[in-house]
Short mmCIF file of C-alpha atoms in Angstrom, two decimals:
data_model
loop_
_atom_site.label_atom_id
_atom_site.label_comp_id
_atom_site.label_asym_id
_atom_site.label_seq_id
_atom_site.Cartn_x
_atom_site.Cartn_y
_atom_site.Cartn_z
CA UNK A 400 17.30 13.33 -107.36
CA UNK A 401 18.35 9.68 -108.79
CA UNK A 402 15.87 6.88 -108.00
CA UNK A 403 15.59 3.74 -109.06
CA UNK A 404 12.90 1.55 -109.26
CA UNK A 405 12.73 -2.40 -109.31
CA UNK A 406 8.64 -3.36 -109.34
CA UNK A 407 8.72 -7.43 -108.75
CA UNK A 408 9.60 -8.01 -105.36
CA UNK A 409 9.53 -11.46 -106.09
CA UNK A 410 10.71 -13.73 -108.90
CA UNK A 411 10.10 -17.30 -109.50
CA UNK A 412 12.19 -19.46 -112.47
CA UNK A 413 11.80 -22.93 -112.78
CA UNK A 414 15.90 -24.51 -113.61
CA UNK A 415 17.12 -24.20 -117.05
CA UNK A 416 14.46 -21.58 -117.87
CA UNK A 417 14.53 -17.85 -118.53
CA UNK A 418 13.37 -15.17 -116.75
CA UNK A 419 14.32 -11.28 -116.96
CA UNK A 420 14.46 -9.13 -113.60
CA UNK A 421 12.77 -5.20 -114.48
CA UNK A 422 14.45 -2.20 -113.36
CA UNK A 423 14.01 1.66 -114.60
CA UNK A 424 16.00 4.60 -112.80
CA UNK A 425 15.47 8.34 -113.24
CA UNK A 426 18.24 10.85 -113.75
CA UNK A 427 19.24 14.43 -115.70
CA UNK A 428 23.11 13.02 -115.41
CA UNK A 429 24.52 12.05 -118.71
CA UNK A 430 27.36 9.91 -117.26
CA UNK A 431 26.39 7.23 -115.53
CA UNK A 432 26.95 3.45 -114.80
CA UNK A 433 24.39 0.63 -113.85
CA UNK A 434 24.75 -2.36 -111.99
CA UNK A 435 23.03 -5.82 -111.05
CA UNK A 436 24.35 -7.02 -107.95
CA UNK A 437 22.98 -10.60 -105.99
CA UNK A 438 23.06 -11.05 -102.82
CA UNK A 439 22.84 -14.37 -101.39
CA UNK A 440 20.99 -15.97 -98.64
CA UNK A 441 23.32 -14.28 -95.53
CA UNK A 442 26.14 -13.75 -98.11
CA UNK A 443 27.64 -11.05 -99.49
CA UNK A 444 26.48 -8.91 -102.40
CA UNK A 445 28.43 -9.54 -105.57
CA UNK A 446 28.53 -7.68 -109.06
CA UNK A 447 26.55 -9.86 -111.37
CA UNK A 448 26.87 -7.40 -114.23
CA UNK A 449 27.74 -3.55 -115.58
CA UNK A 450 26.64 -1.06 -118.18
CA UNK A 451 27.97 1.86 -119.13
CA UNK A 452 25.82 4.74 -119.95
CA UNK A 453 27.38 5.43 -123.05
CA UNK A 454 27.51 2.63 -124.58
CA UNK A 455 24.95 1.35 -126.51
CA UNK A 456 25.70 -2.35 -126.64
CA UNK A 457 24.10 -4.34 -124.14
CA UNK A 458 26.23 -5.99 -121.70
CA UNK A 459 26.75 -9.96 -121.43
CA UNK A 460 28.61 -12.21 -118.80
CA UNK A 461 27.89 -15.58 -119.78
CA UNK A 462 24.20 -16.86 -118.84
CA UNK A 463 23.54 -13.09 -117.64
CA UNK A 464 22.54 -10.32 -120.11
CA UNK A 465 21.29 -7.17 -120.26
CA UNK A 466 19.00 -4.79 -122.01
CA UNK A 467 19.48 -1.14 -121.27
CA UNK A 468 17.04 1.47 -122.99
CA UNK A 469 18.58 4.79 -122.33
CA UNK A 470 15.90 6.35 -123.76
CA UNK A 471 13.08 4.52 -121.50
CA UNK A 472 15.40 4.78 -118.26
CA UNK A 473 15.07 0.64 -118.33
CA UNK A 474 17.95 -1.54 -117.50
CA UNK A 475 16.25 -5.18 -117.08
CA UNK A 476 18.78 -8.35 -116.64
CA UNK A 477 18.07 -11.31 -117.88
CA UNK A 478 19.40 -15.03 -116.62
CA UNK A 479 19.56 -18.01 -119.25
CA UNK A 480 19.72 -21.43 -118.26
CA UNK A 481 18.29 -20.86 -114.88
CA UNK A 482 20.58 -22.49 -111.49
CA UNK A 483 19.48 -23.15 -108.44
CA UNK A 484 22.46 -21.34 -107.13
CA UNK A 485 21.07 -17.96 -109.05
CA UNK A 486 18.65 -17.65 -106.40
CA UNK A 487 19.16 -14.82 -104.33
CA UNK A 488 18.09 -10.84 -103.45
CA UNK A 489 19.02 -8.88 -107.22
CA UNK A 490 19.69 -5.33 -106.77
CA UNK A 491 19.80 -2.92 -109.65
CA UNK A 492 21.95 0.17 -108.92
CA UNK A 493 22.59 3.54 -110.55
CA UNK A 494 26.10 5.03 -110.03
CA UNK A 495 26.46 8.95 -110.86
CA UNK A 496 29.52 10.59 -109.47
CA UNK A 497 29.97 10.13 -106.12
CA UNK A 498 27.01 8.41 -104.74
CA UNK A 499 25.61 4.86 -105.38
CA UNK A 500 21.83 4.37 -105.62
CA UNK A 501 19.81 0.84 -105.22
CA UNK A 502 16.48 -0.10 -106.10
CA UNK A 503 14.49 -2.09 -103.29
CA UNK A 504 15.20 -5.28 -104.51
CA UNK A 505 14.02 -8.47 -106.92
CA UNK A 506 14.18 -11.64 -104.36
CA UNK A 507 14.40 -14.75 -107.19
CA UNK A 508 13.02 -18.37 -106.45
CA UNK A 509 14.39 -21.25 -108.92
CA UNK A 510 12.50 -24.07 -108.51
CA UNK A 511 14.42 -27.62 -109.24
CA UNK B 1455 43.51 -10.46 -100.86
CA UNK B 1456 40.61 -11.56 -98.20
CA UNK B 1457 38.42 -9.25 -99.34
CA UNK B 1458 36.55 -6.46 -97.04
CA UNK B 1459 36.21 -7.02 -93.93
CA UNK B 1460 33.93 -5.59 -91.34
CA UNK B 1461 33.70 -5.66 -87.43
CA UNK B 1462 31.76 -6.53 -85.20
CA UNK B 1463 29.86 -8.76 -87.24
CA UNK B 1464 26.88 -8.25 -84.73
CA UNK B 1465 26.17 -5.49 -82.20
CA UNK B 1466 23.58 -5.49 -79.39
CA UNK B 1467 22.74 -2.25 -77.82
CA UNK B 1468 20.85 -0.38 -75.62
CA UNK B 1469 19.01 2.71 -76.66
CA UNK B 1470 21.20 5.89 -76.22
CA UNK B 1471 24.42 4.10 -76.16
CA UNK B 1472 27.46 4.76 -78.79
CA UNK B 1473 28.50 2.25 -81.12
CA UNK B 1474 31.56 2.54 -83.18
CA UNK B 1475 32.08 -0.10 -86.54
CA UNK B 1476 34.95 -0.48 -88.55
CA UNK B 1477 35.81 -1.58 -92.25
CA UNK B 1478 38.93 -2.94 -93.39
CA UNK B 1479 39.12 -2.32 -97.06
CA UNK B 1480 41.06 -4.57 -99.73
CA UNK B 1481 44.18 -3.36 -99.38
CA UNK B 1482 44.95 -0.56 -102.27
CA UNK B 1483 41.11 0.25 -103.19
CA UNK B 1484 41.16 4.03 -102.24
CA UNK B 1485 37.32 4.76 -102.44
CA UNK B 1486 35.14 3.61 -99.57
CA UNK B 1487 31.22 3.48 -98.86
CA UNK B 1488 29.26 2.96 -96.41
CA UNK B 1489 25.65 1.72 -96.41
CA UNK B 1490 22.39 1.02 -94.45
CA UNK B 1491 20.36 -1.93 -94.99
CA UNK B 1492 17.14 -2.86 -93.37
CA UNK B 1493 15.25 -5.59 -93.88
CA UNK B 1494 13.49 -6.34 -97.10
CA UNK B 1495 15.77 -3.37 -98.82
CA UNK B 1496 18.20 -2.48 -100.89
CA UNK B 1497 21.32 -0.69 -99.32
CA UNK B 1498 21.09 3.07 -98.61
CA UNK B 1499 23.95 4.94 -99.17
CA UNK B 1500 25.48 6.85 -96.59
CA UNK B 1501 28.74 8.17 -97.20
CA UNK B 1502 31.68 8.28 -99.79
CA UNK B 1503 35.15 8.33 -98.72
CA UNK B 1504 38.04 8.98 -101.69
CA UNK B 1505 41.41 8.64 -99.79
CA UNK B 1506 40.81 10.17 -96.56
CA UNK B 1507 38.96 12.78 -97.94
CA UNK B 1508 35.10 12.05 -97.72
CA UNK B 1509 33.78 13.23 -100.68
CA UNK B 1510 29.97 12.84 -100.56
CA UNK B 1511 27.64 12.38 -97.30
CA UNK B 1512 23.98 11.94 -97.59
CA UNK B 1513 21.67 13.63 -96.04
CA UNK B 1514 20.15 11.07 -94.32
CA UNK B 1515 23.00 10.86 -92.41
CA UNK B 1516 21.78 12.76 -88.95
CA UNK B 1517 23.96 14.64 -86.60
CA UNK B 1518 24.44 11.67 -84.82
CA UNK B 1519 26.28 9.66 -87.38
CA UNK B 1520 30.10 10.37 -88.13
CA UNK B 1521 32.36 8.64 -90.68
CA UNK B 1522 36.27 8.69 -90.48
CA UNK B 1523 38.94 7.28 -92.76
CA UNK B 1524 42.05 8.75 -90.78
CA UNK B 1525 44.82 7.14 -93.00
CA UNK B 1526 43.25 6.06 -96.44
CA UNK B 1527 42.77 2.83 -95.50
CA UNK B 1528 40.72 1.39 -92.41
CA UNK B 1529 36.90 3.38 -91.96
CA UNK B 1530 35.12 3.23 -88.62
CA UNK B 1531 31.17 4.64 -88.45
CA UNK B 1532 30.30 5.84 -85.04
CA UNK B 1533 26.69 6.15 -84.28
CA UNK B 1534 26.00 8.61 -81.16
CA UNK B 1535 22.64 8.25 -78.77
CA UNK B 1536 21.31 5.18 -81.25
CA UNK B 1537 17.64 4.93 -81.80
CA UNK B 1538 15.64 1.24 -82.42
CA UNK B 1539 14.96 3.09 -85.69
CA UNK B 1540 18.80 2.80 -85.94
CA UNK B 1541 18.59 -0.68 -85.87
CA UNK B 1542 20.20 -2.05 -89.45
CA UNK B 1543 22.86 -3.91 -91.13
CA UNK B 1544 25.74 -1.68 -91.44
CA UNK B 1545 27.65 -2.78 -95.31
CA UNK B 1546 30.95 -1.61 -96.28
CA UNK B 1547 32.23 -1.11 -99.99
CA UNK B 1548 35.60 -0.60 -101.57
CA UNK B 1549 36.41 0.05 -105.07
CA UNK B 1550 39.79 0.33 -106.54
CA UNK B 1551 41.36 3.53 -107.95
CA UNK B 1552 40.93 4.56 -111.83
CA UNK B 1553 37.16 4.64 -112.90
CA UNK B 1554 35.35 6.69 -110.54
CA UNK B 1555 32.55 3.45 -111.65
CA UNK B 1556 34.43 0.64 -111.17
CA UNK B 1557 32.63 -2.11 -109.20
CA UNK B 1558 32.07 -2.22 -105.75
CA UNK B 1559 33.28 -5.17 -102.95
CA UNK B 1560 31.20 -5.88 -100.37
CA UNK B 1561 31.59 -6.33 -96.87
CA UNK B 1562 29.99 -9.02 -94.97
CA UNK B 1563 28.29 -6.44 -92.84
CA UNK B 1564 27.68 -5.28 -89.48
CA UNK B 1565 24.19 -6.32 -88.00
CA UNK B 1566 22.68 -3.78 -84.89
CA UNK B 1567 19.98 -4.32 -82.98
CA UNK B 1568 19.52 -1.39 -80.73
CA UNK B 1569 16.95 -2.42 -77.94
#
């Protein structure tokens, strides 16, 4: 079975800074997508970001970035430039045909 | 487009009663889902709906829950007899046809408390 695995339940950034959000997954599937989605303070979750499986490029959209090691099963996202609006619950998420698996959760404090 | 929409937002209940939710997915998204969410955790998938056609179903899923998508386009999740451990937020998901990985929308949720 697919898991996935986020270990830092909690995250704190101060603004403008970096800080990179860990998440590894286990699988036998060869086709597969990951995900970081955010979900905000009694708001709705959002895609942040995407991966394919196949590709080995890293993903980017803007101040968010991503390095996937297929190899190592690791998929950590980092955020540049740190905003106060960035904090919120991050969920990484493994998608392999029909079903959609999330990790427990990063929750991400950005201190002004 | 509004987006997807769920309702009731919240739902109070008494142990052993029926509850029925519904999801209104962005209009031309043909694949659905369904997910549980308790506190502190990420969302648990429940069930997949391509079409009408429901495609995947966890196992988690007991006896007592049943998904429908009659049409293609509204869903409604019934929960029969709940249990406090039923007690969640109920989100909805549509994603649009093509890639079977295409992102997901979110619904706002449904919140039950079963007492």
């Amino acid at each position: 079975a697919q898991t996935v695995t986020q270990s830092q339940p909690e995250m704190s950034v101060q603004e403008a800074e970096t800080v990179t959000l860990s998440c590894t997954y286990d699988t036998s599937e060869s086709d597969y997508y990951l995900f970081w989605y955010k979900q905000p303070p009694s708001r709705q979750m959002i895609l942040v970001i995407r991966q394919e499986a196949y590709k080995q490029q890293n993903a980017t959209e803007n101040r968010f970035s991503v390095n996937f090691q297929k190899a190592a099963k690791s998929f950590s996202l980092k955020i540049s430039d740190s905003q106060l609006g960035d904090a919120a619950m991050y969920f990484c998420a493994y998608t392999g045909g029909f079903k959609t698996i999330f990790g427990a959760g990063t929750r991400l404090f950005v201190k002004a | 487009d509004t987006g997807v929409s769920q309702n009731p937002r919240h739902k109070i209940t008494k142990r052993g009663q029926n509850v029925t939710f519904r999801c209104d997915p962005i209009s031309e998204h043909n694949r659905l889902y369904w997910y549980r969410q308790t506190l502190g955790q990420g969302p648990e998938f429940l069930t997949y709906f391509q079409n009408e056609a429901q495609l995947e179903k966890s196992r988690l899923l007991s006896d007592r829950f049943s998904a429908e998508r009659p049409k293609g386009s509204f869903s409604t999740l019934e929960i029969q007899r709940t249990e406090q451990g039923d007690s969640a937020m109920y989100l909805c998901a549509s994603s649009p046809r093509g890639q079977l990985y295409n992102e997901q929308f979110f619904g706002p949720g449904t919140r039950l408390t079963v007492l």
